[in-house]
Coordinates of C-alpha atoms and ligand atoms in Angstrom, one line a residue:
M1 CA 155.5 83.1 68.3
S2 CA 159.1 83.1 69.6
T3 CA 161.6 82.1 66.9
S4 CA 164.8 81.8 68.9
R5 CA 166.3 78.3 68.9
H6 CA 166.1 76.4 72.2
I7 CA 169.3 74.8 73.2
I8 CA 168.8 71.6 75.3
R9 CA 171.2 71.6 78.2
G10 CA 171.8 70.0 81.6
S11 CA 169.1 72.2 83.2
T12 CA 166.4 71.5 80.6
Q13 CA 163.2 70.1 82.2
V14 CA 161.8 67.1 80.3
V15 CA 158.2 66.0 79.8
G16 CA 156.8 63.8 77.0
L17 CA 154.2 61.5 75.6
I18 CA 153.9 57.8 76.1
G19 CA 151.8 55.8 73.7
W20 CA 151.9 53.0 71.1
P21 CA 152.4 54.4 68.5
V22 CA 153.3 58.1 69.1
E23 CA 155.1 59.2 65.9
H24 CA 152.0 61.0 64.4
S25 CA 151.2 62.9 67.6
V26 CA 150.9 66.7 67.3
S27 CA 151.6 67.1 71.1
P28 CA 155.4 67.5 70.8
P29 CA 155.3 70.5 68.4
M30 CA 152.3 71.9 70.3
H31 CA 154.0 71.8 73.7
N32 CA 157.5 72.8 72.4
A33 CA 155.9 75.9 70.7
A34 CA 154.4 76.8 74.1
F35 CA 157.7 76.4 75.9
A36 CA 159.4 78.6 73.3
E37 CA 156.7 81.2 73.5
L38 CA 157.2 81.6 77.3
G39 CA 161.0 81.2 77.1
L40 CA 160.9 78.1 79.3
D41 CA 163.9 75.8 79.4
W42 CA 161.7 72.7 78.9
C43 CA 161.3 70.2 76.2
Y44 CA 158.6 67.6 75.2
V45 CA 159.6 64.3 73.6
P46 CA 157.7 61.4 72.1
L47 CA 158.3 58.2 74.0
P48 CA 157.0 55.0 72.3
V49 CA 156.2 52.5 75.0
H50 CA 155.1 49.0 74.2
P51 CA 151.8 48.1 76.0
D52 CA 153.6 45.4 78.1
R53 CA 156.0 47.9 79.5
V54 CA 153.9 50.7 81.1
P55 CA 154.9 49.9 84.7
E56 CA 158.6 50.1 83.8
A57 CA 158.0 53.3 81.8
L58 CA 156.5 55.0 84.9
L59 CA 159.4 53.9 87.1
G60 CA 161.8 54.9 84.4
A61 CA 160.3 58.4 84.1
V62 CA 160.6 58.9 87.9
A63 CA 164.2 57.6 87.8
L64 CA 165.1 59.9 84.9
G65 CA 163.8 62.9 86.6
L66 CA 161.0 63.7 84.1
R67 CA 158.6 66.4 85.4
G68 CA 155.6 64.5 84.0
F69 CA 154.2 63.0 80.8
N70 CA 151.0 62.6 78.8
A71 CA 149.6 59.2 77.9
T72 CA 147.7 58.3 74.8
V73 CA 146.2 55.1 73.4
P74 CA 146.5 52.4 74.7
H75 CA 148.1 53.5 78.0
K76 CA 145.5 55.8 79.6
E77 CA 143.7 53.0 81.4
A78 CA 146.9 51.0 82.3
L79 CA 148.2 54.0 84.3
V80 CA 145.2 54.1 86.7
P81 CA 146.4 51.4 89.1
L82 CA 150.1 52.4 88.7
V83 CA 150.1 56.0 89.8
D84 CA 150.4 57.0 93.5
T85 CA 147.4 59.3 93.5
L86 CA 144.5 60.0 91.2
T87 CA 142.4 63.1 90.8
D88 CA 138.6 62.6 91.2
A89 CA 138.1 63.1 87.4
A90 CA 140.8 60.5 86.5
R91 CA 139.4 58.0 89.0
A92 CA 135.8 58.5 87.7
I93 CA 136.8 58.4 84.0
G94 CA 139.1 55.4 84.7
A95 CA 141.8 56.9 82.5
V96 CA 145.0 59.0 83.1
N97 CA 146.1 61.2 80.2
T98 CA 148.5 63.4 82.2
V99 CA 151.0 62.4 84.9
L100 CA 152.6 65.0 87.2
L101 CA 155.9 63.7 88.8
K102 CA 156.9 65.4 92.0
D103 CA 159.2 64.3 94.8
G104 CA 159.3 60.8 93.4
K105 CA 155.5 60.5 93.4
A106 CA 153.1 60.2 90.4
V107 CA 149.8 62.0 90.4
G108 CA 147.4 60.8 87.6
H109 CA 145.1 63.5 86.1
N110 CA 142.6 63.4 83.3
T111 CA 142.5 66.7 81.3
D112 CA 140.3 65.4 78.5
A113 CA 137.1 66.2 80.4
G114 CA 138.2 69.8 81.2
G115 CA 139.5 70.2 77.6
F116 CA 136.2 69.1 76.2
L117 CA 134.3 71.7 78.4
R118 CA 136.7 74.4 77.4
A119 CA 136.2 73.5 73.7
L120 CA 132.5 73.9 74.2
N121 CA 133.1 77.2 75.9
D122 CA 135.2 78.3 72.9
A123 CA 132.2 77.4 70.6
G124 CA 130.0 79.6 72.8
F125 CA 128.0 76.6 74.1
D126 CA 126.9 76.4 77.7
P127 CA 126.5 72.7 78.6
Q128 CA 124.6 73.3 81.9
G129 CA 121.4 71.3 81.7
C130 CA 121.7 70.8 78.0
S131 CA 120.3 67.8 76.0
A132 CA 123.2 65.9 74.4
L133 CA 123.6 62.9 72.1
V134 CA 126.9 61.1 72.3
L135 CA 127.9 58.7 69.5
G136 CA 130.2 56.0 70.7
A137 CA 131.0 54.6 74.2
G138 CA 134.8 54.1 74.2
G139 CA 137.6 55.9 76.0
A140 CA 136.9 59.4 74.7
A141 CA 133.2 59.0 75.4
R142 CA 134.0 58.3 79.0
A143 CA 135.6 61.8 79.4
V144 CA 132.8 63.5 77.4
V145 CA 130.0 61.8 79.3
Y146 CA 131.7 62.5 82.7
A147 CA 132.0 66.2 81.7
L148 CA 128.4 66.4 80.6
A149 CA 127.2 64.6 83.7
T150 CA 129.0 67.2 85.9
S151 CA 127.1 69.8 83.9
H152 CA 123.8 68.1 84.9
A153 CA 123.0 67.4 81.2
R154 CA 120.5 64.9 79.8
V155 CA 122.7 62.6 77.7
T156 CA 121.8 59.8 75.3
I157 CA 124.8 57.5 74.5
L158 CA 124.4 55.4 71.3
N159 CA 127.0 52.8 70.5
R160 CA 127.7 50.0 68.0
T161 CA 127.9 47.7 71.0
P162 CA 124.8 48.9 72.9
T163 CA 125.6 47.1 76.2
K164 CA 128.6 49.4 76.5
A165 CA 126.5 52.5 76.1
I166 CA 123.9 51.3 78.7
A167 CA 126.7 50.4 81.1
L168 CA 128.3 53.8 80.7
A169 CA 125.1 55.6 81.3
A170 CA 124.5 53.6 84.5
E171 CA 128.1 54.1 85.7
F172 CA 128.0 57.9 85.4
S173 CA 124.4 58.5 86.5
P174 CA 125.5 59.0 90.2
V175 CA 127.9 61.8 89.1
S176 CA 125.0 64.2 89.4
P177 CA 121.5 63.7 90.7
R178 CA 120.3 66.3 88.1
A179 CA 121.9 64.5 85.1
R180 CA 119.8 62.1 83.1
L181 CA 121.8 59.4 81.2
Q182 CA 120.6 56.6 79.0
G183 CA 122.2 54.3 76.5
G184 CA 121.2 52.4 73.3
P185 CA 122.3 51.1 69.9
L186 CA 123.9 53.3 67.2
D187 CA 121.0 52.6 64.7
E188 CA 118.8 54.7 62.6
S189 CA 115.7 54.7 64.7
P190 CA 117.4 55.5 68.1
I191 CA 119.5 58.3 66.4
Q192 CA 116.3 59.7 64.9
Q193 CA 114.5 59.6 68.3
A194 CA 117.5 61.0 70.3
S195 CA 118.0 63.8 67.8
L196 CA 114.6 65.4 68.5
G197 CA 115.2 68.6 70.6
V198 CA 118.9 67.9 71.1
N199 CA 121.3 70.9 71.7
L200 CA 124.6 69.1 71.3
V201 CA 125.8 66.1 69.3
V202 CA 129.3 64.7 70.1
N203 CA 131.0 62.2 67.8
T204 CA 133.4 60.0 69.8
T205 CA 133.7 57.3 67.2
P206 CA 136.6 57.3 64.8
L207 CA 134.3 57.2 61.8
G208 CA 135.5 59.7 59.3
M209 CA 139.0 59.9 60.7
W210 CA 142.0 59.8 58.3
T211 CA 144.2 56.8 59.0
R212 CA 147.7 56.7 57.7
S213 CA 146.7 54.4 54.8
S214 CA 143.3 55.9 54.1
R215 CA 144.6 59.4 53.5
I216 CA 146.8 58.1 50.7
A217 CA 145.2 55.0 49.4
D218 CA 141.5 54.7 50.3
A219 CA 139.7 58.0 49.9
E220 CA 136.3 56.3 50.2
H221 CA 137.1 55.3 53.8
D222 CA 137.3 59.0 54.7
E223 CA 133.6 59.4 53.7
I224 CA 132.2 57.2 56.5
S225 CA 129.9 58.9 58.9
P226 CA 128.2 57.5 62.0
W227 CA 125.1 59.6 61.1
P228 CA 122.6 57.9 58.6
E229 CA 121.9 59.9 55.4
T230 CA 118.2 59.1 56.0
V231 CA 118.1 61.0 59.3
P232 CA 118.1 64.8 59.1
F233 CA 120.8 66.3 61.3
P234 CA 119.2 68.6 64.0
R235 CA 119.8 72.1 62.7
E236 CA 119.5 73.7 66.2
A237 CA 122.3 71.6 67.6
L238 CA 126.0 72.1 67.9
L239 CA 128.1 69.2 66.5
M240 CA 131.4 68.6 68.2
D241 CA 133.3 65.9 66.3
L242 CA 136.3 64.8 68.4
I243 CA 138.2 63.9 65.2
Y244 CA 140.7 66.6 64.1
N245 CA 142.3 64.9 61.2
P246 CA 140.8 65.8 58.8
R247 CA 139.7 69.2 60.1
E248 CA 136.3 68.7 58.4
T249 CA 134.7 65.2 58.6
P250 CA 131.8 63.9 56.5
L251 CA 129.6 64.2 59.7
M252 CA 130.6 67.9 60.0
R253 CA 129.6 68.4 56.4
Q254 CA 126.2 66.8 57.1
A255 CA 125.7 69.1 60.1
L256 CA 126.7 72.2 58.2
Q257 CA 124.5 71.3 55.2
A258 CA 121.6 71.0 57.6
G259 CA 122.3 74.5 58.9
A260 CA 123.7 73.4 62.2
R261 CA 127.1 74.6 63.7
A262 CA 130.0 72.2 63.7
C263 CA 133.5 72.1 65.1
D264 CA 136.2 69.5 65.1
G265 CA 138.2 68.1 68.0
L266 CA 141.3 70.4 67.7
S267 CA 140.1 72.8 70.3
M268 CA 139.6 69.9 72.8
L269 CA 143.1 68.6 72.0
V270 CA 144.7 72.0 72.6
H271 CA 142.8 72.6 75.8
Q272 CA 143.6 69.2 77.3
G273 CA 147.3 70.0 76.4
A274 CA 147.0 73.5 77.9
E275 CA 145.7 72.1 81.2
A276 CA 148.6 69.6 81.3
F277 CA 151.1 72.4 80.5
T278 CA 149.9 74.4 83.5
L279 CA 150.0 71.3 85.8
W280 CA 153.7 70.8 84.9
T281 CA 155.0 74.4 84.7
G282 CA 152.6 76.2 87.0
Q283 CA 152.2 78.8 84.2
D284 CA 149.2 79.8 82.1
A285 CA 149.5 78.1 78.7
P286 CA 149.7 80.2 75.5
V287 CA 146.6 78.5 74.0
D288 CA 146.7 80.5 70.7
V289 CA 150.4 79.5 70.1
M290 CA 149.5 75.9 70.8
M291 CA 146.6 76.1 68.4
A292 CA 148.8 77.7 65.7
A293 CA 151.4 74.9 66.1
C294 CA 148.7 72.3 65.5
V295 CA 147.1 74.1 62.6
A296 CA 150.6 74.4 60.9
I297 CA 150.6 70.6 60.8
L298 CA 147.0 69.7 60.4
G299 CA 145.8 72.6 58.2
G300 CA 142.6 74.5 58.5
E301 CA 142.1 77.7 60.6
Ligands
NAP401 P1 138.0 53.8 71.5 O1 138.1 53.7 73.0 O2 138.6 52.7 70.7 O3 136.4 53.9 71.2 C1 135.9 53.9 69.9 C2 134.4 54.0 69.9 O4 133.9 54.1 68.6 C3 133.7 52.7 70.5 O5 132.5 53.1 71.1 C4 133.4 51.9 69.3 O6 132.3 51.1 69.4 C5 133.1 53.0 68.2 N1 133.5 52.5 66.9 C6 134.7 52.1 66.4 N2 134.6 51.7 65.1 C7 133.3 51.8 64.8 C8 132.6 51.5 63.6 N3 133.2 51.0 62.5 N4 131.2 51.7 63.6 C9 130.6 52.2 64.7 N5 131.2 52.5 65.9 C10 132.6 52.3 65.9 O7 138.6 55.1 70.9 P2 138.7 56.5 71.7 O8 140.0 56.6 72.4 O9 137.4 56.7 72.4 O10 138.8 57.5 70.4 C11 137.7 57.8 69.6 C12 137.9 59.0 68.7 O11 138.1 60.2 69.5 C13 139.2 58.9 67.8 O12 138.9 59.4 66.6 C14 140.2 59.8 68.6 O13 141.2 60.4 67.7 C15 139.2 60.9 69.1 N6 139.8 61.6 70.3 C16 139.9 62.9 70.2 C17 140.4 63.6 71.3 C18 140.5 65.1 71.2 O14 141.2 65.7 72.1 N7 140.0 65.8 70.2 C19 140.7 63.0 72.5 C20 140.5 61.6 72.6 C21 140.0 60.9 71.4 P3 132.3 49.6 70.1 O15 132.2 49.8 71.5 O16 131.2 48.9 69.5 O17 133.7 49.0 69.7

């Protein structure tokens, strides 16, 4: 990793992250480490934007000459009708996590789906035609289910609010005539049923994630898992938990104890960032350096 200090000057190209809040994001150190590694005169800044002010933020980014920005919760959906053009993935997922600004125009991309597929690849998992169980049906699940549908997978989506899972399955079924999608409730019996013969389990719920307060004050909160203790975790399956803080969740421990393989969401985070980096700079991203920058903050390997 380059250690020389980057001086911000008049020629420095600026990108950033809009969200509310943004102060705990690892994206600034991750991208700035990548710029330093390649010796690029770029910088990545956190930009807290109130949910009521996303249209102004986009106009402001264009006016200020930013090269682009990432968007996180809760702005990914709000950007969809605001950008000038959407990629097919961003339109289908209904969320923009990366904006490319060029010649005064904003192109909305979604790099979460590609990041998820690259993370599966890193884990040595081929999703083509696989049988997957997705826990949760929120924003992250949309990118995951879209990615799995493009891989012609059989996907069961189980969610606390079952109507959302059923609607998500119906919405993404046309993505591939060879994909088979269905939705249901996140309850013991459907989890048991869906786990039979499954190759991949993806947790897209925040259950098990450290919150700012829980890390310090409420250790028991960290021990929550969406997987019931009464249902054996399928030992032949790969678990991908989209949570990366902590690096090992209670669900990951359940999977590992059952003899299954488990990985957290850091690889997906890094790969979605790497795809954005390449869109902005036109250069291959130094993925290992980006991963190391995140690990330095979050811990683990
Ligand atoms: P979201 O849109 O708010 O969706 C949350 C989902 O989890 C919903 O389906 C919700 O069910 C369910 N859920 C929430 N609390 C629950 C509870 N107590 N019991 C059962 N189900 C519950 O959030 P999101 O943006 O999809 O993010 C979800 C997780 O993915 C977060 O941990 C986030 O950090 C992670 N993530 C990781 C990456 C990565 O790159 N690794 C990228 C994006 C997101 P209802 O529909 O019933 O409310």
